[in-house]
């Protein structure tokens, strides 16, 4: 009960956080979380997923963003891969929702493999409800890129009955230095372990390797990665682009020679602005 009261007080006090983190919402409100092994009252605050709504002053743009930070499914890098991204989008006139999804845990979830994508689907449902006349672009970083690719390709697998009547498909996808594949040669082992480990079943490796889930229904996609990324090799992005090309799905790849991993909006080794290039590409695709 204490945790629930604290959560409700946080929601009632959202104006205190609006400048930096937008309007905070509990993703499931005060309802119990489907698939949870514990009641909301029993959960730690970090295990209660949240949406942070960053509303642009000018809401005339016809795209709204779902921003999914990375963190290897072991933490959520919500500031430089979340709120900072939303702020830049707001400055450009776009509203954005930053998702703090649940980390996959056997102690809190009936099936930890699907907890994060369930949260992302519920976020999609809320954005559709708030902006029924707008398109949705999902942008994910690192492991958040894996989750963005998951919500982009598993939209025909709603995780609860309540989602079956909702359009869960994003209209555009942006993947920044994303984890795509769980094949040992190119995956990030920590991300793989967190989501589908420690016992790796071949069917899970195949299913959650998102290059295998691409189809003709996949979205126009912008990918960004650095060639010297040793944490999540650029081959992840390359494989996703190759899969999109096989289905003639429009995509673009922005690459840096250097930069490594996890730099967010600013690659300090290079003054090229990948985010500006992405927005130009997205606006062009949207206009067609």
PDB file of C-alpha atoms in Angstrom:
ATOM      1  CA  UNK A   1       0.000   0.000   0.000  1.00  0.00           C
ATOM      2  CA  UNK A   2       2.871   2.365   0.795  1.00  0.00           C
ATOM      3  CA  UNK A   3       4.329   2.037  -2.720  1.00  0.00           C
ATOM      4  CA  UNK A   4       0.932   2.638  -4.311  1.00  0.00           C
ATOM      5  CA  UNK A   5       0.371   5.775  -2.229  1.00  0.00           C
ATOM      6  CA  UNK A   6       3.804   7.075  -3.173  1.00  0.00           C
ATOM      7  CA  UNK A   7       3.052   6.442  -6.818  1.00  0.00           C
ATOM      8  CA  UNK A   8      -0.274   8.286  -6.606  1.00  0.00           C
ATOM      9  CA  UNK A   9       1.393  11.210  -4.859  1.00  0.00           C
ATOM     10  CA  UNK A  10       3.988  11.318  -7.623  1.00  0.00           C
ATOM     11  CA  UNK A  11       1.273  11.420 -10.271  1.00  0.00           C
ATOM     12  CA  UNK A  12      -0.551  14.197  -8.405  1.00  0.00           C
ATOM     13  CA  UNK A  13       2.675  16.191  -8.233  1.00  0.00           C
ATOM     14  CA  UNK A  14       3.676  15.940 -11.875  1.00  0.00           C
ATOM     15  CA  UNK A  15       4.004  19.709 -12.206  1.00  0.00           C
ATOM     16  CA  UNK A  16       7.101  19.540 -10.020  1.00  0.00           C
ATOM     17  CA  UNK A  17       8.863  17.456 -12.659  1.00  0.00           C
ATOM     18  CA  UNK A  18       7.451  19.004 -15.809  1.00  0.00           C
ATOM     19  CA  UNK A  19      10.480  21.122 -16.665  1.00  0.00           C
ATOM     20  CA  UNK A  20      12.898  18.216 -16.919  1.00  0.00           C
ATOM     21  CA  UNK A  21      10.948  15.002 -17.304  1.00  0.00           C
ATOM     22  CA  UNK A  22       7.570  15.986 -18.652  1.00  0.00           C
ATOM     23  CA  UNK A  23       4.293  14.773 -17.209  1.00  0.00           C
ATOM     24  CA  UNK A  24       4.741  11.447 -15.462  1.00  0.00           C
ATOM     25  CA  UNK A  25       2.069   8.785 -15.820  1.00  0.00           C
ATOM     26  CA  UNK A  26       1.947   5.299 -14.402  1.00  0.00           C
ATOM     27  CA  UNK A  27       1.686   3.240 -17.597  1.00  0.00           C
ATOM     28  CA  UNK A  28      -1.120   1.064 -16.197  1.00  0.00           C
ATOM     29  CA  UNK A  29      -2.628   3.752 -13.992  1.00  0.00           C
ATOM     30  CA  UNK A  30      -3.744   2.288 -10.681  1.00  0.00           C
ATOM     31  CA  UNK A  31      -4.677  -1.021 -12.296  1.00  0.00           C
ATOM     32  CA  UNK A  32      -2.741  -4.216 -11.691  1.00  0.00           C
ATOM     33  CA  UNK A  33      -0.094  -4.976 -14.288  1.00  0.00           C
ATOM     34  CA  UNK A  34      -1.045  -7.907 -16.537  1.00  0.00           C
ATOM     35  CA  UNK A  35       1.421 -10.754 -16.256  1.00  0.00           C
ATOM     36  CA  UNK A  36       2.904  -9.490 -13.012  1.00  0.00           C
ATOM     37  CA  UNK A  37       3.703 -11.920 -10.217  1.00  0.00           C
ATOM     38  CA  UNK A  38       3.154  -9.196  -7.649  1.00  0.00           C
ATOM     39  CA  UNK A  39       0.498  -6.619  -6.940  1.00  0.00           C
ATOM     40  CA  UNK A  40       1.298  -2.964  -7.547  1.00  0.00           C
ATOM     41  CA  UNK A  41       1.520  -2.476  -3.795  1.00  0.00           C
ATOM     42  CA  UNK A  42       4.242  -5.108  -3.560  1.00  0.00           C
ATOM     43  CA  UNK A  43       6.369  -3.793  -6.411  1.00  0.00           C
ATOM     44  CA  UNK A  44       9.347  -1.510  -6.015  1.00  0.00           C
ATOM     45  CA  UNK A  45       8.994   1.841  -7.751  1.00  0.00           C
ATOM     46  CA  UNK A  46      11.538   0.812 -10.411  1.00  0.00           C
ATOM     47  CA  UNK A  47       9.305  -2.143 -11.321  1.00  0.00           C
ATOM     48  CA  UNK A  48       6.281   0.063 -12.041  1.00  0.00           C
ATOM     49  CA  UNK A  49       6.502   1.207 -15.689  1.00  0.00           C
ATOM     50  CA  UNK A  50       5.945   4.863 -16.493  1.00  0.00           C
ATOM     51  CA  UNK A  51       5.379   7.193 -19.410  1.00  0.00           C
ATOM     52  CA  UNK A  52       6.797  10.708 -19.358  1.00  0.00           C
ATOM     53  CA  UNK A  53       4.780  12.972 -21.638  1.00  0.00           C
ATOM     54  CA  UNK A  54       6.647  15.872 -23.235  1.00  0.00           C
ATOM     55  CA  UNK A  55       4.091  18.018 -25.044  1.00  0.00           C
ATOM     56  CA  UNK A  56       5.302  20.478 -27.672  1.00  0.00           C
ATOM     57  CA  UNK A  57       4.089  24.051 -27.382  1.00  0.00           C
ATOM     58  CA  UNK A  58       3.004  23.910 -31.028  1.00  0.00           C
ATOM     59  CA  UNK A  59       1.129  20.651 -31.584  1.00  0.00           C
ATOM     60  CA  UNK A  60       0.515  21.091 -35.315  1.00  0.00           C
ATOM     61  CA  UNK A  61       3.004  18.378 -36.383  1.00  0.00           C
ATOM     62  CA  UNK A  62       1.329  15.204 -37.546  1.00  0.00           C
ATOM     63  CA  UNK A  63       3.866  12.795 -35.989  1.00  0.00           C
ATOM     64  CA  UNK A  64       4.280  11.999 -32.301  1.00  0.00           C
ATOM     65  CA  UNK A  65       7.236  10.033 -30.935  1.00  0.00           C
ATOM     66  CA  UNK A  66       7.603   7.114 -28.561  1.00  0.00           C
ATOM     67  CA  UNK A  67      11.164   7.281 -27.189  1.00  0.00           C
ATOM     68  CA  UNK A  68      12.662   4.096 -25.735  1.00  0.00           C
ATOM     69  CA  UNK A  69      16.009   4.481 -23.935  1.00  0.00           C
ATOM     70  CA  UNK A  70      18.578   1.708 -23.767  1.00  0.00           C
ATOM     71  CA  UNK A  71      20.408   0.083 -20.900  1.00  0.00           C
ATOM     72  CA  UNK A  72      20.946  -3.557 -21.812  1.00  0.00           C
ATOM     73  CA  UNK A  73      17.600  -4.539 -20.248  1.00  0.00           C
ATOM     74  CA  UNK A  74      19.430  -4.095 -16.919  1.00  0.00           C
ATOM     75  CA  UNK A  75      18.762  -0.381 -16.427  1.00  0.00           C
ATOM     76  CA  UNK A  76      17.092   2.445 -18.352  1.00  0.00           C
ATOM     77  CA  UNK A  77      19.290   5.322 -19.588  1.00  0.00           C
ATOM     78  CA  UNK A  78      16.331   7.648 -19.362  1.00  0.00           C
ATOM     79  CA  UNK A  79      18.107  10.991 -19.376  1.00  0.00           C
ATOM     80  CA  UNK A  80      20.425  11.232 -22.401  1.00  0.00           C
ATOM     81  CA  UNK A  81      18.517   8.607 -24.428  1.00  0.00           C
ATOM     82  CA  UNK A  82      15.097   9.668 -23.199  1.00  0.00           C
ATOM     83  CA  UNK A  83      14.323  13.116 -21.827  1.00  0.00           C
ATOM     84  CA  UNK A  84      17.098  14.840 -23.820  1.00  0.00           C
ATOM     85  CA  UNK A  85      15.684  13.322 -27.009  1.00  0.00           C
ATOM     86  CA  UNK A  86      12.156  14.417 -26.105  1.00  0.00           C
ATOM     87  CA  UNK A  87      13.359  17.959 -25.421  1.00  0.00           C
ATOM     88  CA  UNK A  88      14.967  18.202 -28.829  1.00  0.00           C
ATOM     89  CA  UNK A  89      11.803  16.893 -30.433  1.00  0.00           C
ATOM     90  CA  UNK A  90       9.764  19.462 -28.502  1.00  0.00           C
ATOM     91  CA  UNK A  91      12.070  22.210 -29.750  1.00  0.00           C
ATOM     92  CA  UNK A  92      11.266  21.038 -33.287  1.00  0.00           C
ATOM     93  CA  UNK A  93       7.525  21.100 -32.580  1.00  0.00           C
ATOM     94  CA  UNK A  94       6.994  17.376 -31.987  1.00  0.00           C
ATOM     95  CA  UNK A  95       5.406  15.890 -28.879  1.00  0.00           C
ATOM     96  CA  UNK A  96       7.111  12.847 -27.391  1.00  0.00           C
ATOM     97  CA  UNK A  97       6.509  10.116 -24.842  1.00  0.00           C
ATOM     98  CA  UNK A  98       9.489   8.618 -23.004  1.00  0.00           C
ATOM     99  CA  UNK A  99       8.940   5.055 -21.814  1.00  0.00           C
ATOM    100  CA  UNK A 100      10.477   3.737 -18.639  1.00  0.00           C
ATOM    101  CA  UNK A 101       9.713   0.089 -19.230  1.00  0.00           C
ATOM    102  CA  UNK A 102      10.023  -2.766 -16.766  1.00  0.00           C
ATOM    103  CA  UNK A 103      13.280  -4.656 -16.756  1.00  0.00           C
ATOM    104  CA  UNK A 104      12.830  -8.390 -17.399  1.00  0.00           C
ATOM    105  CA  UNK A 105      12.816 -10.200 -14.054  1.00  0.00           C
ATOM    106  CA  UNK A 106      11.667 -13.686 -13.122  1.00  0.00           C
ATOM    107  CA  UNK A 107      10.807 -12.394  -9.648  1.00  0.00           C
ATOM    108  CA  UNK A 108       8.198  -9.928 -10.919  1.00  0.00           C
ATOM    109  CA  UNK A 109       6.987 -11.330 -14.262  1.00  0.00           C
ATOM    110  CA  UNK A 110       5.276 -14.523 -15.301  1.00  0.00           C
ATOM    111  CA  UNK A 111       7.294 -14.423 -18.536  1.00  0.00           C
ATOM    112  CA  UNK A 112      10.130 -11.934 -18.461  1.00  0.00           C
ATOM    113  CA  UNK A 113      10.736 -12.264 -22.219  1.00  0.00           C
ATOM    114  CA  UNK A 114       7.524 -10.381 -22.985  1.00  0.00           C
ATOM    115  CA  UNK A 115       7.355  -7.854 -20.138  1.00  0.00           C
ATOM    116  CA  UNK A 116       9.155  -5.018 -21.961  1.00  0.00           C
ATOM    117  CA  UNK A 117       7.273  -5.412 -25.237  1.00  0.00           C
ATOM    118  CA  UNK A 118       3.985  -5.515 -23.335  1.00  0.00           C
ATOM    119  CA  UNK A 119       4.889  -2.162 -21.790  1.00  0.00           C
ATOM    120  CA  UNK A 120       5.814  -0.748 -25.197  1.00  0.00           C
ATOM    121  CA  UNK A 121       2.497  -1.936 -26.625  1.00  0.00           C
ATOM    122  CA  UNK A 122       0.577  -0.269 -23.803  1.00  0.00           C
ATOM    123  CA  UNK A 123       2.538   2.915 -24.479  1.00  0.00           C
ATOM    124  CA  UNK A 124       1.515   2.680 -28.138  1.00  0.00           C
ATOM    125  CA  UNK A 125      -2.101   2.260 -27.078  1.00  0.00           C
ATOM    126  CA  UNK A 126      -1.969   5.368 -24.893  1.00  0.00           C
ATOM    127  CA  UNK A 127      -0.398   7.442 -27.642  1.00  0.00           C
ATOM    128  CA  UNK A 128      -3.039   6.250 -30.126  1.00  0.00           C
ATOM    129  CA  UNK A 129      -5.723   7.292 -27.637  1.00  0.00           C
ATOM    130  CA  UNK A 130      -4.159  10.715 -27.038  1.00  0.00           C
ATOM    131  CA  UNK A 131      -3.371  11.370 -30.730  1.00  0.00           C
ATOM    132  CA  UNK A 132      -5.842   9.420 -32.828  1.00  0.00           C
ATOM    133  CA  UNK A 133      -5.250  11.682 -35.829  1.00  0.00           C
ATOM    134  CA  UNK A 134      -1.446  11.463 -35.830  1.00  0.00           C
ATOM    135  CA  UNK A 135       1.231   9.032 -36.936  1.00  0.00           C
ATOM    136  CA  UNK A 136       3.610   7.464 -34.439  1.00  0.00           C
ATOM    137  CA  UNK A 137       7.353   7.136 -34.810  1.00  0.00           C
ATOM    138  CA  UNK A 138       9.167   4.897 -32.348  1.00  0.00           C
ATOM    139  CA  UNK A 139      12.813   5.662 -31.636  1.00  0.00           C
ATOM    140  CA  UNK A 140      14.962   3.283 -29.597  1.00  0.00           C
ATOM    141  CA  UNK A 141      18.569   3.265 -28.448  1.00  0.00           C
ATOM    142  CA  UNK A 142      20.731   0.149 -27.941  1.00  0.00           C
ATOM    143  CA  UNK A 143      18.575  -2.382 -26.032  1.00  0.00           C
ATOM    144  CA  UNK A 144      15.803   0.186 -26.424  1.00  0.00           C
ATOM    145  CA  UNK A 145      16.435  -0.260 -30.135  1.00  0.00           C
ATOM    146  CA  UNK A 146      15.751  -3.954 -29.701  1.00  0.00           C
ATOM    147  CA  UNK A 147      12.521  -3.081 -27.923  1.00  0.00           C
ATOM    148  CA  UNK A 148      11.617  -0.537 -30.615  1.00  0.00           C
ATOM    149  CA  UNK A 149      12.238  -3.185 -33.278  1.00  0.00           C
ATOM    150  CA  UNK A 150      10.139  -5.609 -31.240  1.00  0.00           C
ATOM    151  CA  UNK A 151       7.139  -3.294 -30.991  1.00  0.00           C
ATOM    152  CA  UNK A 152       7.611  -2.496 -34.687  1.00  0.00           C
ATOM    153  CA  UNK A 153       7.412  -6.150 -35.742  1.00  0.00           C
ATOM    154  CA  UNK A 154       5.337  -7.904 -33.076  1.00  0.00           C
ATOM    155  CA  UNK A 155       2.310  -5.630 -33.400  1.00  0.00           C
ATOM    156  CA  UNK A 156       0.170  -8.573 -34.507  1.00  0.00           C
ATOM    157  CA  UNK A 157       0.970 -10.334 -31.218  1.00  0.00           C
ATOM    158  CA  UNK A 158      -0.844  -8.187 -28.631  1.00  0.00           C
ATOM    159  CA  UNK A 159       0.197  -9.248 -25.165  1.00  0.00           C
ATOM    160  CA  UNK A 160      -3.214  -8.881 -23.517  1.00  0.00           C
ATOM    161  CA  UNK A 161      -6.870  -9.057 -24.507  1.00  0.00           C
ATOM    162  CA  UNK A 162      -7.202  -5.316 -23.925  1.00  0.00           C
ATOM    163  CA  UNK A 163      -4.725  -4.621 -26.724  1.00  0.00           C
ATOM    164  CA  UNK A 164      -6.402  -6.735 -29.404  1.00  0.00           C
ATOM    165  CA  UNK A 165      -8.607  -3.900 -30.642  1.00  0.00           C
ATOM    166  CA  UNK A 166      -5.777  -1.348 -30.773  1.00  0.00           C
ATOM    167  CA  UNK A 167      -3.556  -0.451 -33.714  1.00  0.00           C
ATOM    168  CA  UNK A 168      -0.159  -1.278 -32.210  1.00  0.00           C
ATOM    169  CA  UNK A 169       1.877  -0.766 -35.362  1.00  0.00           C
ATOM    170  CA  UNK A 170       4.157   2.291 -35.420  1.00  0.00           C
ATOM    171  CA  UNK A 171       4.226   4.247 -38.662  1.00  0.00           C
ATOM    172  CA  UNK A 172       7.986   4.872 -38.602  1.00  0.00           C
ATOM    173  CA  UNK A 173      10.939   3.327 -36.782  1.00  0.00           C
ATOM    174  CA  UNK A 174      14.276   4.844 -35.748  1.00  0.00           C
ATOM    175  CA  UNK A 175      16.972   2.548 -34.368  1.00  0.00           C
ATOM    176  CA  UNK A 176      20.090   4.090 -32.836  1.00  0.00           C
ATOM    177  CA  UNK A 177      23.050   1.707 -32.380  1.00  0.00           C
ATOM    178  CA  UNK A 178      20.448  -1.026 -31.832  1.00  0.00           C
ATOM    179  CA  UNK A 179      20.726  -4.527 -30.494  1.00  0.00           C
ATOM    180  CA  UNK A 180      18.984  -6.516 -33.234  1.00  0.00           C
ATOM    181  CA  UNK A 181      20.318 -10.066 -33.236  1.00  0.00           C
ATOM    182  CA  UNK A 182      20.816 -12.543 -30.397  1.00  0.00           C
ATOM    183  CA  UNK A 183      23.249 -14.610 -32.436  1.00  0.00           C
ATOM    184  CA  UNK A 184      26.449 -14.948 -30.405  1.00  0.00           C
ATOM    185  CA  UNK A 185      28.745 -13.577 -33.099  1.00  0.00           C
ATOM    186  CA  UNK A 186      27.239 -10.076 -33.044  1.00  0.00           C
ATOM    187  CA  UNK A 187      24.890  -9.744 -30.084  1.00  0.00           C
ATOM    188  CA  UNK A 188      25.386  -7.839 -26.864  1.00  0.00           C
ATOM    189  CA  UNK A 189      25.637 -10.689 -24.406  1.00  0.00           C
ATOM    190  CA  UNK A 190      24.286  -8.722 -21.441  1.00  0.00           C
ATOM    191  CA  UNK A 191      21.152  -7.726 -23.327  1.00  0.00           C
ATOM    192  CA  UNK A 192      20.606 -11.284 -24.494  1.00  0.00           C
ATOM    193  CA  UNK A 193      21.136 -12.666 -20.986  1.00  0.00           C
ATOM    194  CA  UNK A 194      18.745 -10.180 -19.413  1.00  0.00           C
ATOM    195  CA  UNK A 195      15.881 -10.835 -21.817  1.00  0.00           C
ATOM    196  CA  UNK A 196      16.030 -14.544 -22.670  1.00  0.00           C
ATOM    197  CA  UNK A 197      18.738 -16.024 -20.406  1.00  0.00           C
ATOM    198  CA  UNK A 198      20.217 -17.724 -18.596  1.00  0.00           C
ATOM    199  CA  UNK A 199      19.066 -20.862 -20.441  1.00  0.00           C
ATOM    200  CA  UNK A 200      19.159 -19.957 -24.124  1.00  0.00           C
ATOM    201  CA  UNK A 201      16.625 -21.916 -26.120  1.00  0.00           C
ATOM    202  CA  UNK A 202      17.282 -21.961 -29.881  1.00  0.00           C
ATOM    203  CA  UNK A 203      13.685 -20.953 -30.563  1.00  0.00           C
ATOM    204  CA  UNK A 204      14.064 -17.871 -28.336  1.00  0.00           C
ATOM    205  CA  UNK A 205      17.323 -16.852 -29.982  1.00  0.00           C
ATOM    206  CA  UNK A 206      15.637 -17.119 -33.370  1.00  0.00           C
ATOM    207  CA  UNK A 207      12.399 -15.412 -32.384  1.00  0.00           C
ATOM    208  CA  UNK A 208      13.910 -12.446 -30.534  1.00  0.00           C
ATOM    209  CA  UNK A 209      16.526 -11.792 -33.219  1.00  0.00           C
ATOM    210  CA  UNK A 210      14.583  -8.999 -34.842  1.00  0.00           C
ATOM    211  CA  UNK A 211      16.103  -9.370 -38.303  1.00  0.00           C
ATOM    212  CA  UNK A 212      14.017 -12.551 -38.452  1.00  0.00           C
ATOM    213  CA  UNK A 213      10.780 -10.723 -37.687  1.00  0.00           C
ATOM    214  CA  UNK A 214      10.950  -8.194 -40.528  1.00  0.00           C
ATOM    215  CA  UNK A 215       8.193  -8.492 -43.136  1.00  0.00           C
ATOM    216  CA  UNK A 216       6.500  -6.482 -45.854  1.00  0.00           C
ATOM    217  CA  UNK A 217       4.507  -4.842 -43.037  1.00  0.00           C
ATOM    218  CA  UNK A 218       7.600  -3.412 -41.365  1.00  0.00           C
ATOM    219  CA  UNK A 219       7.899   0.361 -41.214  1.00  0.00           C
ATOM    220  CA  UNK A 220      10.150   2.800 -43.041  1.00  0.00           C
ATOM    221  CA  UNK A 221      13.223   2.726 -40.821  1.00  0.00           C
ATOM    222  CA  UNK A 222      16.191   4.983 -40.121  1.00  0.00           C
ATOM    223  CA  UNK A 223      19.248   3.312 -38.595  1.00  0.00           C
ATOM    224  CA  UNK A 224      22.312   4.868 -36.973  1.00  0.00           C
ATOM    225  CA  UNK A 225      25.485   3.248 -35.673  1.00  0.00           C
ATOM    226  CA  UNK A 226      29.248   3.712 -35.427  1.00  0.00           C
ATOM    227  CA  UNK A 227      31.639   1.390 -37.207  1.00  0.00           C
ATOM    228  CA  UNK A 228      33.894   1.137 -34.134  1.00  0.00           C
ATOM    229  CA  UNK A 229      31.065   0.146 -31.758  1.00  0.00           C
ATOM    230  CA  UNK A 230      32.431  -2.792 -29.795  1.00  0.00           C
ATOM    231  CA  UNK A 231      29.476  -3.020 -27.397  1.00  0.00           C
ATOM    232  CA  UNK A 232      26.839  -3.555 -30.100  1.00  0.00           C
ATOM    233  CA  UNK A 233      28.562  -4.211 -33.441  1.00  0.00           C
ATOM    234  CA  UNK A 234      27.243  -2.290 -36.424  1.00  0.00           C
ATOM    235  CA  UNK A 235      26.465  -5.646 -38.045  1.00  0.00           C
ATOM    236  CA  UNK A 236      23.247  -5.567 -35.988  1.00  0.00           C
ATOM    237  CA  UNK A 237      22.018  -2.512 -37.887  1.00  0.00           C
ATOM    238  CA  UNK A 238      23.376  -3.887 -41.157  1.00  0.00           C
ATOM    239  CA  UNK A 239      21.412  -7.110 -40.757  1.00  0.00           C
ATOM    240  CA  UNK A 240      18.209  -5.232 -40.047  1.00  0.00           C
ATOM    241  CA  UNK A 241      18.725  -3.053 -43.118  1.00  0.00           C
ATOM    242  CA  UNK A 242      19.399  -6.149 -45.220  1.00  0.00           C
ATOM    243  CA  UNK A 243      16.162  -7.725 -43.964  1.00  0.00           C
ATOM    244  CA  UNK A 244      14.211  -4.553 -44.801  1.00  0.00           C
ATOM    245  CA  UNK A 245      15.750  -4.473 -48.264  1.00  0.00           C
ATOM    246  CA  UNK A 246      14.658  -8.065 -48.855  1.00  0.00           C
ATOM    247  CA  UNK A 247      11.061  -6.889 -48.446  1.00  0.00           C
ATOM    248  CA  UNK A 248      11.578  -3.581 -50.266  1.00  0.00           C
ATOM    249  CA  UNK A 249      10.853  -1.619 -47.096  1.00  0.00           C
ATOM    250  CA  UNK A 250      12.275   1.873 -47.293  1.00  0.00           C
ATOM    251  CA  UNK A 251      15.238   2.503 -44.979  1.00  0.00           C
ATOM    252  CA  UNK A 252      18.314   4.661 -44.525  1.00  0.00           C
ATOM    253  CA  UNK A 253      21.576   4.077 -42.688  1.00  0.00           C
ATOM    254  CA  UNK A 254      23.643   6.831 -41.029  1.00  0.00           C
ATOM    255  CA  UNK A 255      27.096   5.666 -39.987  1.00  0.00           C
ATOM    256  CA  UNK A 256      29.990   7.173 -38.075  1.00  0.00           C
ATOM    257  CA  UNK A 257      33.542   5.947 -38.479  1.00  0.00           C
ATOM    258  CA  UNK A 258      34.057   6.449 -34.734  1.00  0.00           C
ATOM    259  CA  UNK A 259      31.950   7.131 -31.676  1.00  0.00           C
ATOM    260  CA  UNK A 260      31.624   3.774 -29.983  1.00  0.00           C
ATOM    261  CA  UNK A 261      28.362   3.124 -28.218  1.00  0.00           C
ATOM    262  CA  UNK A 262      25.760   4.910 -26.138  1.00  0.00           C
ATOM    263  CA  UNK A 263      26.492   8.527 -27.074  1.00  0.00           C
ATOM    264  CA  UNK A 264      22.875   9.551 -27.525  1.00  0.00           C
ATOM    265  CA  UNK A 265      22.299  12.715 -29.532  1.00  0.00           C
ATOM    266  CA  UNK A 266      25.916  13.862 -29.650  1.00  0.00           C
ATOM    267  CA  UNK A 267      28.863  11.917 -31.018  1.00  0.00           C
ATOM    268  CA  UNK A 268      31.804  13.845 -29.591  1.00  0.00           C
ATOM    269  CA  UNK A 269      34.172  12.426 -32.218  1.00  0.00           C
ATOM    270  CA  UNK A 270      32.263  13.979 -35.114  1.00  0.00           C
ATOM    271  CA  UNK A 271      30.269  17.154 -35.710  1.00  0.00           C
ATOM    272  CA  UNK A 272      27.796  15.490 -38.089  1.00  0.00           C
ATOM    273  CA  UNK A 273      24.282  15.689 -36.638  1.00  0.00           C
ATOM    274  CA  UNK A 274      22.682  12.283 -37.126  1.00  0.00           C
ATOM    275  CA  UNK A 275      19.471  13.429 -35.451  1.00  0.00           C
ATOM    276  CA  UNK A 276      19.000  16.317 -37.881  1.00  0.00           C
ATOM    277  CA  UNK A 277      19.646  13.920 -40.779  1.00  0.00           C
ATOM    278  CA  UNK A 278      17.087  11.511 -39.332  1.00  0.00           C
ATOM    279  CA  UNK A 279      14.432  14.220 -38.969  1.00  0.00           C
ATOM    280  CA  UNK A 280      15.023  15.427 -42.547  1.00  0.00           C
ATOM    281  CA  UNK A 281      14.654  11.865 -43.833  1.00  0.00           C
ATOM    282  CA  UNK A 282      11.561  11.223 -41.728  1.00  0.00           C
ATOM    283  CA  UNK A 283       9.844  14.407 -42.825  1.00  0.00           C
ATOM    284  CA  UNK A 284      10.576  13.595 -46.469  1.00  0.00           C
ATOM    285  CA  UNK A 285       9.191  10.067 -46.133  1.00  0.00           C
ATOM    286  CA  UNK A 286       6.128  11.347 -44.290  1.00  0.00           C
ATOM    287  CA  UNK A 287       5.437  13.896 -47.004  1.00  0.00           C
ATOM    288  CA  UNK A 288       5.330  11.251 -49.733  1.00  0.00           C
TER     289      UNK A 288
END
